[in-house]
Short mmCIF file of C-alpha atoms in Angstrom, two decimals:
data_model
loop_
_atom_site.label_atom_id
_atom_site.label_comp_id
_atom_site.label_asym_id
_atom_site.label_seq_id
_atom_site.Cartn_x
_atom_site.Cartn_y
_atom_site.Cartn_z
CA MET A 785 -23.96 35.80 -29.00
CA ILE A 786 -24.65 31.85 -27.91
CA ARG A 787 -21.61 31.91 -25.76
CA LEU A 788 -22.43 35.08 -24.12
CA LEU A 789 -25.91 33.65 -23.04
CA ILE A 790 -24.65 30.17 -21.66
CA LEU A 791 -21.95 31.78 -19.70
CA THR A 792 -24.49 34.48 -18.23
CA LEU A 793 -27.25 30.93 -17.67
CA MET A 794 -24.21 29.53 -16.07
CA SER A 795 -23.09 32.45 -14.00
CA LEU A 796 -26.76 32.94 -12.69
CA CYS A 797 -27.52 29.44 -12.00
CA LEU A 798 -24.38 29.33 -9.93
CA PHE A 799 -25.36 32.44 -7.16
CA SER A 800 -29.21 31.38 -7.29
CA VAL A 801 -28.37 28.98 -3.97
CA LYS A 802 -31.62 30.47 -2.10
CA ALA A 803 -33.96 28.77 -4.88
CA ALA A 804 -35.18 25.02 -4.87
CA VAL A 805 -36.58 22.30 -6.59
CA GLU A 806 -38.32 19.43 -4.96
CA LEU A 807 -38.64 16.29 -7.25
CA THR A 808 -42.46 14.08 -6.38
CA GLY A 809 -44.25 11.69 -7.66
CA GLY A 810 -43.17 7.85 -9.43
CA ALA A 811 -42.44 4.86 -8.28
CA TYR A 812 -39.26 5.72 -6.30
CA PRO A 813 -38.20 8.48 -4.70
CA PRO A 814 -35.25 10.19 -7.17
CA VAL A 815 -31.72 9.86 -6.12
CA GLU A 816 -29.64 13.62 -6.18
CA ILE A 817 -26.05 13.42 -7.01
CA GLU A 818 -23.45 16.03 -6.75
CA ALA A 819 -22.90 18.32 -10.15
CA ALA A 820 -19.15 19.12 -10.71
CA SER A 821 -19.08 23.07 -10.48
CA SER A 822 -17.71 23.31 -14.05
CA THR A 823 -21.12 22.36 -15.27
CA GLY A 824 -23.36 25.45 -14.53
CA LEU A 825 -25.72 22.89 -12.81
CA ASN A 826 -27.19 23.41 -9.22
CA ASN A 827 -27.80 19.18 -9.26
CA VAL A 828 -28.45 16.11 -11.10
CA TRP A 829 -31.23 13.74 -10.66
CA VAL A 830 -31.64 10.47 -11.63
CA VAL A 831 -35.23 9.20 -11.39
CA TYR A 832 -36.51 5.70 -11.51
CA SER A 833 -38.57 6.78 -14.30
CA VAL A 834 -40.19 10.31 -15.54
CA LYS A 835 -43.62 8.58 -15.80
CA GLY A 836 -45.36 10.61 -12.79
CA MET A 837 -42.82 12.70 -11.71
CA LYS A 838 -43.45 16.26 -10.89
CA ALA A 839 -40.47 18.91 -10.39
CA THR A 840 -42.04 21.95 -8.42
CA TYR A 841 -39.92 25.50 -7.89
CA LYS A 842 -40.57 27.33 -4.51
CA ALA A 843 -40.79 31.02 -5.68
CA ASN A 844 -39.36 33.91 -3.47
CA SER A 845 -42.83 35.39 -3.42
CA PRO A 846 -46.29 34.04 -4.08
CA THR A 847 -46.42 36.78 -7.15
CA ALA A 848 -42.94 36.31 -8.62
CA ARG A 849 -42.40 36.03 -12.30
CA VAL A 850 -41.70 32.64 -12.78
CA VAL A 851 -40.32 31.15 -16.40
CA TRP A 852 -39.51 27.25 -17.18
CA MET A 853 -37.19 26.15 -19.65
CA LYS A 854 -35.50 23.14 -21.33
CA TYR A 855 -32.53 22.43 -22.97
CA SER A 856 -31.45 18.80 -24.56
CA SER A 857 -27.86 17.88 -24.95
CA MET A 858 -26.91 20.84 -27.18
CA GLY A 859 -26.40 22.94 -23.65
CA GLY A 860 -28.42 25.60 -22.46
CA GLY A 861 -28.04 28.30 -24.89
CA TYR A 862 -30.63 26.35 -27.33
CA ALA A 863 -32.74 26.58 -24.39
CA GLU A 864 -36.88 26.98 -24.85
CA GLU A 865 -39.56 28.08 -23.15
CA ILE A 866 -42.22 25.91 -21.45
CA THR A 867 -45.62 26.97 -21.49
CA LYS A 868 -47.72 23.92 -21.19
CA GLY A 869 -48.32 22.02 -17.98
CA ILE A 870 -47.17 24.25 -15.60
CA GLU A 871 -49.31 24.92 -12.19
CA ARG A 872 -49.16 27.36 -9.74
CA ASN A 873 -50.06 27.42 -6.02
CA GLY A 874 -48.74 30.23 -4.54
CA SER A 875 -45.36 30.32 -4.51
CA ASP A 876 -45.32 26.75 -5.61
CA VAL A 877 -44.76 26.56 -9.44
CA THR A 878 -45.28 23.29 -10.87
CA LEU A 879 -44.04 21.39 -14.05
CA THR A 880 -46.58 18.55 -14.24
CA SER A 881 -44.23 16.82 -16.52
CA LEU A 882 -40.90 15.38 -16.89
CA GLU A 883 -38.90 14.52 -20.14
CA SER A 884 -36.32 11.95 -20.17
CA ASN A 885 -32.81 12.95 -20.23
CA MET A 886 -33.32 16.75 -20.22
CA GLY A 887 -32.13 19.77 -18.53
CA TYR A 888 -34.16 22.39 -16.52
CA ILE A 889 -33.71 26.25 -16.39
CA VAL A 890 -35.97 27.87 -13.79
CA GLU A 891 -35.90 31.67 -14.35
CA GLU A 892 -37.05 34.17 -11.53
CA ASP A 893 -36.69 37.89 -11.73
CA ASN A 894 -32.43 37.69 -12.20
CA ARG A 895 -32.27 34.30 -10.98
CA ARG A 896 -32.08 30.94 -12.58
CA TYR A 897 -32.30 27.33 -11.30
CA CYS A 898 -30.46 24.75 -13.27
CA PHE A 899 -31.09 21.17 -13.21
CA TRP A 900 -30.89 17.64 -14.98
CA VAL A 901 -32.94 14.78 -14.82
CA ALA A 902 -31.59 11.25 -15.93
CA ASP A 903 -34.15 8.72 -16.75
CA TYR A 904 -32.84 5.46 -15.14
CA SER A 905 -35.46 3.61 -17.30
CA LEU A 906 -33.56 4.15 -20.63
CA SER A 907 -30.78 2.17 -19.09
CA PRO A 908 -31.06 -0.11 -16.17
CA PHE A 909 -28.64 -1.72 -14.79
CA ARG A 910 -29.30 -5.55 -14.96
CA ALA A 911 -26.94 -8.53 -13.94
CA GLU A 912 -26.96 -12.12 -15.45
CA SER A 913 -23.53 -13.92 -15.16
CA ILE A 914 -19.77 -12.97 -14.13
CA GLU A 915 -16.80 -15.56 -15.43
CA VAL A 916 -13.19 -15.72 -15.13
CA ALA A 917 -12.40 -15.22 -18.50
CA ALA A 918 -8.60 -14.50 -17.48
CA MET A 919 -6.21 -14.86 -14.61
CA GLY A 920 -3.28 -13.10 -14.39
CA CYS A 921 -0.26 -12.65 -12.47
CA GLU A 922 -0.98 -8.74 -12.11
CA THR A 923 -4.64 -8.38 -13.14
CA ALA A 924 -7.52 -10.69 -13.67
CA GLU A 925 -9.90 -10.40 -16.56
CA LEU A 926 -14.20 -11.19 -15.88
CA ALA A 927 -16.20 -11.42 -18.71
CA VAL A 928 -19.99 -10.53 -17.91
CA LYS A 929 -22.94 -10.26 -19.00
CA GLY A 930 -26.01 -7.70 -18.38
CA THR A 931 -27.13 -4.31 -18.78
CA GLY A 932 -25.76 -1.21 -17.53
CA ALA A 933 -24.33 1.41 -20.29
CA ARG A 934 -22.98 4.57 -19.53
CA MET A 935 -25.21 7.22 -18.43
CA ASP A 936 -24.27 11.23 -19.21
CA TYR A 937 -25.94 14.38 -18.32
CA TYR A 938 -25.36 17.71 -19.93
CA SER A 939 -23.92 21.10 -18.49
CA VAL A 940 -25.29 24.67 -18.90
CA THR A 941 -22.48 24.31 -22.08
CA GLY A 942 -23.48 21.46 -23.13
CA ARG A 943 -20.61 19.21 -22.28
CA SER A 944 -21.64 15.64 -21.33
CA VAL A 945 -20.54 14.40 -17.83
CA GLU A 946 -20.41 11.30 -17.12
CA ILE A 947 -22.67 9.68 -14.06
CA ASP A 948 -20.68 6.87 -12.01
CA ARG A 949 -23.16 4.07 -11.58
CA ALA A 950 -20.81 2.60 -8.91
CA ILE A 951 -20.96 -0.94 -10.50
CA THR A 952 -19.05 -3.39 -7.97
CA VAL A 953 -16.68 -6.57 -7.94
CA ALA A 954 -15.99 -7.78 -4.82
CA TYR A 955 -14.11 -10.67 -3.79
CA ARG A 956 -11.65 -12.04 -1.16
CA THR A 957 -7.96 -11.25 -1.34
CA LEU A 958 -5.06 -11.88 0.83
CA GLU A 959 -3.75 -8.46 2.86
CA TYR A 960 -0.46 -9.02 5.19
CA SER A 961 -0.98 -8.22 8.59
CA SER A 962 2.25 -6.74 10.74
CA ASP A 963 0.28 -7.02 14.02
CA ASN A 964 0.03 -11.14 13.54
CA SER A 965 3.02 -11.64 10.71
CA ARG A 966 0.62 -13.63 8.07
CA TRP A 967 -0.95 -13.09 5.19
CA GLU A 968 -4.46 -13.03 5.87
CA GLN A 969 -7.78 -12.90 3.89
CA VAL A 970 -9.96 -9.70 3.47
CA GLU A 971 -12.92 -8.72 1.04
CA THR A 972 -11.35 -5.96 -1.38
CA VAL A 973 -14.01 -4.21 -3.76
CA GLU A 974 -13.39 -2.55 -6.97
CA GLN A 975 -16.11 -0.25 -8.65
CA PHE A 976 -16.56 0.74 -12.23
CA SER A 977 -18.49 3.52 -13.68
CA TYR A 978 -20.64 1.25 -16.25
CA LEU A 979 -20.91 -1.91 -16.97
CA HIS A 980 -18.46 -3.40 -20.05
CA ASP A 981 -18.22 -6.87 -21.66
CA ARG A 982 -14.83 -7.40 -20.06
CA LEU A 983 -14.34 -6.17 -16.13
CA THR A 984 -10.34 -6.19 -14.79
CA VAL A 985 -9.48 -6.48 -11.46
CA ILE A 986 -6.28 -6.81 -9.12
CA SER A 987 -5.51 -10.61 -9.35
CA PRO A 988 -6.49 -12.21 -5.87
CA LEU A 989 -4.07 -13.51 -4.05
CA CYS A 990 -6.28 -16.39 -2.90
CA ASP A 991 -8.76 -18.70 -4.04
CA THR A 992 -11.82 -17.09 -4.34
CA ARG A 993 -15.42 -16.33 -6.46
CA PHE A 994 -16.19 -12.64 -7.57
CA THR A 995 -19.56 -11.23 -6.99
CA LEU A 996 -20.79 -8.20 -9.43
CA SER A 997 -23.31 -6.13 -7.77
CA GLY A 998 -25.26 -2.85 -8.92
CA ASP A 999 -25.84 -0.56 -9.27
CA ARG A 1000 -25.64 2.75 -6.41
CA PHE A 1001 -29.37 3.71 -8.22
CA LEU A 1002 -30.93 0.41 -7.65
CA THR A 1003 -29.08 0.22 -3.60
CA ALA A 1004 -30.69 3.17 -3.33
CA TRP A 1005 -34.17 1.93 -4.01
CA GLY A 1006 -34.12 -0.98 -2.79
CA LEU A 1007 -33.64 -3.01 -5.91
CA SER A 1008 -29.91 -4.19 -5.96
CA GLU A 1009 -29.03 -6.93 -8.50
CA SER A 1010 -25.71 -9.49 -7.89
CA VAL A 1011 -24.58 -12.62 -9.69
CA GLU A 1012 -21.60 -14.47 -8.58
CA SER A 1013 -19.20 -16.14 -10.41
CA ALA A 1014 -17.71 -20.18 -9.80
CA SER A 1015 -14.92 -20.18 -7.53
CA ALA A 1016 -11.50 -19.76 -9.05
CA ASN A 1017 -7.68 -20.63 -8.31
CA ALA A 1018 -5.12 -17.71 -7.52
CA THR A 1019 -1.95 -17.45 -9.65
CA ALA A 1020 -0.82 -14.69 -8.51
CA VAL A 1021 2.13 -14.81 -5.63
CA ALA A 1022 3.24 -12.79 -3.16
CA ALA A 1023 5.69 -12.28 -0.48
CA GLN A 1024 6.56 -10.34 2.99
CA GLU A 1025 10.40 -10.50 3.67
CA SER A 1026 12.64 -9.81 6.79
CA ALA A 1027 15.78 -9.59 7.72
CA THR A 1028 17.18 -9.65 11.90
CA GLN A 1029 20.80 -9.88 12.58
CA ASN A 1030 21.49 -11.35 15.71
CA ARG A 1031 23.52 -8.67 17.52
CA ARG A 1032 26.47 -9.61 19.82
CA GLU A 1033 26.25 -8.38 23.28
CA SER A 1034 30.14 -7.75 23.69
CA ASP A 1035 31.02 -3.94 24.67
CA ASN A 1036 34.29 -4.17 23.27
CA GLU A 1037 33.69 -5.22 19.55
CA GLN A 1038 34.14 -2.16 17.44
CA SER A 1039 30.83 -0.47 16.34
CA THR A 1040 29.49 -0.08 12.45
CA GLY A 1041 28.09 3.40 13.49
CA ASN A 1042 24.69 2.28 11.91
CA ASP A 1043 22.04 -0.16 11.87
CA ASP A 1044 22.77 -1.83 8.57
CA LEU A 1045 22.93 -5.55 8.14
CA GLY A 1046 26.47 -6.87 8.48
CA GLY A 1047 29.28 -4.51 10.23
CA SER A 1048 31.26 -6.95 12.06
CA ALA A 1049 31.82 -10.42 11.17
CA PRO A 1050 30.85 -12.74 11.79
CA ALA A 1051 27.69 -11.64 11.29
CA GLU A 1052 24.62 -14.08 11.48
CA ILE A 1053 21.62 -12.77 10.30
CA GLU A 1054 18.14 -14.60 9.47
CA PHE A 1055 16.14 -13.90 6.41
CA ALA A 1056 11.98 -14.83 6.48
CA ALA A 1057 9.45 -14.83 3.89
CA GLU A 1058 5.88 -14.79 4.54
CA VAL A 1059 4.34 -15.99 1.08
CA THR A 1060 0.93 -16.19 -0.06
CA ASP A 1061 -1.45 -19.36 -1.00
CA ALA A 1062 0.00 -20.29 -5.05
CA ALA A 1063 3.62 -20.01 -4.33
CA ILE A 1064 4.76 -23.19 -4.49
CA PHE A 1065 8.49 -22.46 -5.13
CA THR A 1066 10.52 -20.37 -2.69
CA GLU A 1067 13.92 -19.25 -2.73
CA TRP A 1068 16.52 -17.56 -0.35
CA GLN A 1069 19.70 -16.12 -2.90
CA ILE A 1070 22.61 -14.79 -2.29
CA ALA A 1071 25.15 -12.85 -4.42
CA SER A 1072 28.05 -11.20 -4.86
CA ASP A 1073 26.50 -8.54 -7.28
CA PRO A 1074 23.82 -6.44 -7.28
CA GLU A 1075 22.24 -7.95 -10.34
CA PHE A 1076 22.47 -11.30 -8.82
CA ASN A 1077 24.42 -12.69 -12.19
CA LEU A 1078 26.76 -14.79 -10.04
CA ILE A 1079 24.52 -16.19 -7.15
CA THR A 1080 26.84 -18.32 -5.27
CA ILE A 1081 24.05 -19.89 -2.67
CA ARG A 1082 20.31 -20.92 -3.26
CA VAL A 1083 18.09 -21.91 -0.36
CA ASN A 1084 14.92 -23.72 -0.71
CA ASP A 1085 13.13 -22.55 2.15
CA PRO A 1086 11.07 -19.28 3.33
CA VAL A 1087 13.61 -19.25 6.44
CA MET A 1088 17.33 -19.19 6.24
CA THR A 1089 19.92 -18.36 8.96
CA TYR A 1090 23.31 -17.62 7.10
CA THR A 1091 26.93 -15.88 8.72
CA PHE A 1092 28.39 -13.82 6.95
CA HIS A 1093 32.32 -14.19 7.61
CA ASP A 1094 34.25 -12.09 4.19
CA SER A 1095 34.21 -8.59 4.15
CA GLY A 1096 32.71 -6.64 1.45
CA THR A 1097 29.02 -6.14 0.46
CA THR A 1098 26.95 -9.55 -0.17
CA TYR A 1099 23.22 -9.10 -1.43
CA VAL A 1100 20.56 -11.04 -0.87
CA ARG A 1101 16.37 -11.75 -2.45
CA PHE A 1102 13.65 -13.82 -1.56
CA GLU A 1103 11.89 -15.47 -5.35
CA CYS A 1104 8.82 -17.74 -4.95
CA ALA A 1105 6.57 -18.53 -7.99
CA ASN A 1106 3.49 -20.30 -8.63
CA ALA A 1107 3.17 -24.02 -9.36
CA ASP A 1108 3.69 -23.90 -13.43
CA GLY A 1109 6.38 -20.75 -13.05
CA SER A 1110 3.41 -18.70 -15.11
CA CYS A 1111 3.87 -16.16 -12.20
CA SER A 1112 6.81 -15.17 -9.68
CA TYR A 1113 7.68 -12.50 -7.39
CA THR A 1114 10.92 -10.92 -6.67
CA GLY A 1115 11.54 -9.44 -3.34
CA GLN A 1116 13.50 -6.78 -2.10
CA THR A 1117 17.35 -6.67 -2.45
CA TYR A 1118 19.01 -6.65 1.24
CA ARG A 1119 22.58 -5.16 1.03
CA VAL A 1120 24.81 -6.92 3.64
CA ASN A 1121 28.13 -5.11 4.89
CA ILE A 1122 31.03 -6.79 6.31
CA GLY A 1123 33.51 -4.12 7.50
CA ASP A 1124 37.30 -4.57 7.59
CA SER A 1125 38.72 -6.47 10.35
CA ASP A 1126 40.60 -5.07 13.59
CA ILE A 1127 42.19 -6.01 16.42
CA LYS A 1128 43.60 -3.01 19.11
CA CYS A 1129 45.36 -4.43 22.33
CA PRO A 1130 45.39 -2.48 25.56
CA ASN A 1131 48.31 -2.54 27.85
CA ALA A 1132 47.33 -1.72 31.05
CA PHE A 1133 44.02 -2.65 33.40
CA SER A 1134 43.93 -2.52 37.51
CA PRO A 1135 41.83 -5.86 38.66
CA GLY A 1136 40.41 -5.48 41.83
CA ALA A 1137 41.25 -2.14 42.20
CA SER A 1138 37.63 -0.49 40.85
CA GLU A 1139 35.17 -3.31 40.82
CA GLY A 1140 33.60 -2.72 36.83
CA VAL A 1141 36.55 -0.02 35.96
CA ASN A 1142 38.63 -1.36 33.66
CA ASP A 1143 39.21 -4.79 35.63
CA GLU A 1144 39.24 -6.88 32.92
CA TRP A 1145 41.89 -7.24 29.78
CA ARG A 1146 40.18 -7.40 26.38
CA VAL A 1147 41.44 -6.35 22.62
CA SER A 1148 39.11 -3.75 20.75
CA TYR A 1149 37.87 -6.37 17.67
CA LYS A 1150 36.00 -5.92 14.87
CA SER A 1151 35.27 -8.86 12.05
CA ILE A 1152 37.89 -11.37 13.68
CA ILE A 1153 36.48 -14.40 12.41
CA SER A 1154 38.96 -16.79 14.46
CA PHE A 1155 40.77 -15.73 17.38
CA ASP A 1156 43.77 -17.08 20.14
CA CYS A 1157 44.86 -15.86 22.41
CA HIS A 1158 47.32 -16.88 25.37
CA ILE A 1159 48.64 -14.93 28.37
CA PHE A 1160 52.10 -15.40 30.11
CA ASN A 1161 54.10 -14.43 33.48
CA ARG A 1162 57.57 -13.42 33.14
CA GLN A 1163 58.64 -16.74 33.75
CA GLY A 1164 56.45 -18.32 30.79
CA LYS A 1165 53.73 -19.82 32.69
CA GLN A 1166 50.21 -19.35 30.95
CA MET A 1167 47.51 -17.38 33.02
CA ALA A 1168 44.69 -17.36 30.46
CA HIS A 1169 43.81 -18.60 27.14
CA LEU A 1170 41.21 -17.15 25.32
CA THR A 1171 39.54 -18.28 22.03
CA ASP A 1172 36.74 -15.96 21.26
CA PRO A 1173 37.60 -11.86 21.01
CA SER A 1174 34.82 -11.11 22.84
CA GLN A 1175 36.53 -13.08 26.49
CA GLY A 1176 38.74 -11.30 28.46
CA TRP A 1177 41.14 -11.93 30.96
CA ASN A 1178 39.73 -10.89 35.09
CA GLY A 1179 43.66 -10.95 35.68
CA LYS A 1180 43.35 -14.15 38.03
CA SER A 1181 45.28 -17.23 37.67
CA GLY A 1182 43.73 -20.82 39.63
CA GLY A 1183 41.11 -18.36 40.69
CA LYS A 1184 43.37 -15.92 42.88
CA LEU A 1185 44.47 -12.35 41.51
CA VAL A 1186 47.71 -12.56 40.04
CA PRO A 1187 50.33 -9.86 41.18
CA PRO A 1188 50.93 -6.45 39.76
CA GLY A 1189 53.36 -6.38 36.90
CA VAL A 1190 54.24 -6.89 33.36
CA TYR A 1191 52.59 -9.89 31.56
CA TYR A 1192 52.97 -10.84 28.37
CA TYR A 1193 49.80 -11.88 25.24
CA VAL A 1194 50.74 -14.04 22.06
CA ILE A 1195 47.77 -13.48 19.40
CA THR A 1196 46.97 -15.33 16.28
CA ALA A 1197 43.67 -14.18 14.53
CA LYS A 1198 41.78 -13.84 10.85
CA GLY A 1199 40.37 -11.39 9.72
CA ALA A 1200 36.92 -11.35 7.63
CA ASP A 1201 38.86 -9.84 5.10
CA GLY A 1202 41.08 -12.23 5.07
CA ARG A 1203 43.82 -10.75 7.15
CA ASP A 1204 46.19 -12.63 9.26
CA TYR A 1205 47.15 -11.40 12.84
CA LYS A 1206 50.42 -12.92 14.85
CA LEU A 1207 50.39 -10.22 18.05
CA SER A 1208 52.60 -10.09 20.39
CA GLY A 1209 53.13 -7.50 23.79
CA ASP A 1210 52.75 -6.72 27.07
CA ILE A 1211 50.34 -6.31 29.81
CA ASN A 1212 50.91 -3.78 32.71
CA ILE A 1213 48.69 -5.05 35.87
CA VAL A 1214 49.02 -1.93 37.82
CA GLY A 1215 48.36 -2.43 42.07
CA PHE A 1216 45.17 -3.14 43.89
CA LYS A 1217 43.99 -3.80 46.71
#
């Protein structure tokens, strides 16, 4: 029977959208907070104190029958009718005194309006002190003194619902700015629904003070309180890493088909890290395995430029730590993939025939780390000497175009994969103007 009554009350309260209750009186205006739809309440008010507070219900007509009821934490199924302390002035039906932490139901015909009154004076917020109890790598623990216990209201079914007091701890930390490519100080605020002896926040990345403030209701009444801690030294560390490859503008170098790091050797890559204030020890690590069990190179500098000559996959990451090594940071792992070597030699070109079209002899190559090429005519006279695979022969010797015909190349080269090249062949220069 009680369950049926509770369900009926919830249904009727939720559909009484046209009804209204206004709270007046008291030292400060009440703060209305939204009630969860599952509670069956139209709203919740937090009052500074119930002393001097009145609640007025506006009926649909001056002659409508209006009944006031109240319920405790047991729920609306145990609501009691209020017969004293009610005044009427036309459509306005006023309950002249309110009880602390009490739910109310106003009934008019088949409509009901349900609300809860929370008395703030029974659980006020007071901020006395805040200090750092422990500064960790991930979180900081703050010891606080003051009051601000949990506040609740009760649904029509008697279920407790926590009231968020919005007590805040504000402090400075670092945030990486992509626009400015650096860590910059920002204020961060963490919020707590009520006051604990210990509050846990994310560790700051710079030296800072912690400010405890609250709560939302004192703020609404212009009475907010706050206390500040002594300055605390940051222990947590972080870094922002980047890897930029120096791409060669050589159209005869074979493409790897993607934008991954590496590709054709030699691959020069600059690795850079921007670290936070507490990071004292910095190190770039290069390893042959993704677990970094075999670290081959360590560079104790936030910026490292390295040229990769060997084919295969190499792994690079950044690490930093604070002064005593209690907090450390390990960044992402960069994979540098160097492909196998290759050289392909064309056998003909036409210098002078059409500018910009097949007017230079150049090999097509990939991952060549040393290169030596000699070009001769039929009589064995050297026409050109190339020491880099990106270089080409323009068909000239002594500043003049050589005659059409057959010429010869001899190439000695070494690939990033260890392959040795000894190539030779002919070059046909076709007719030109």
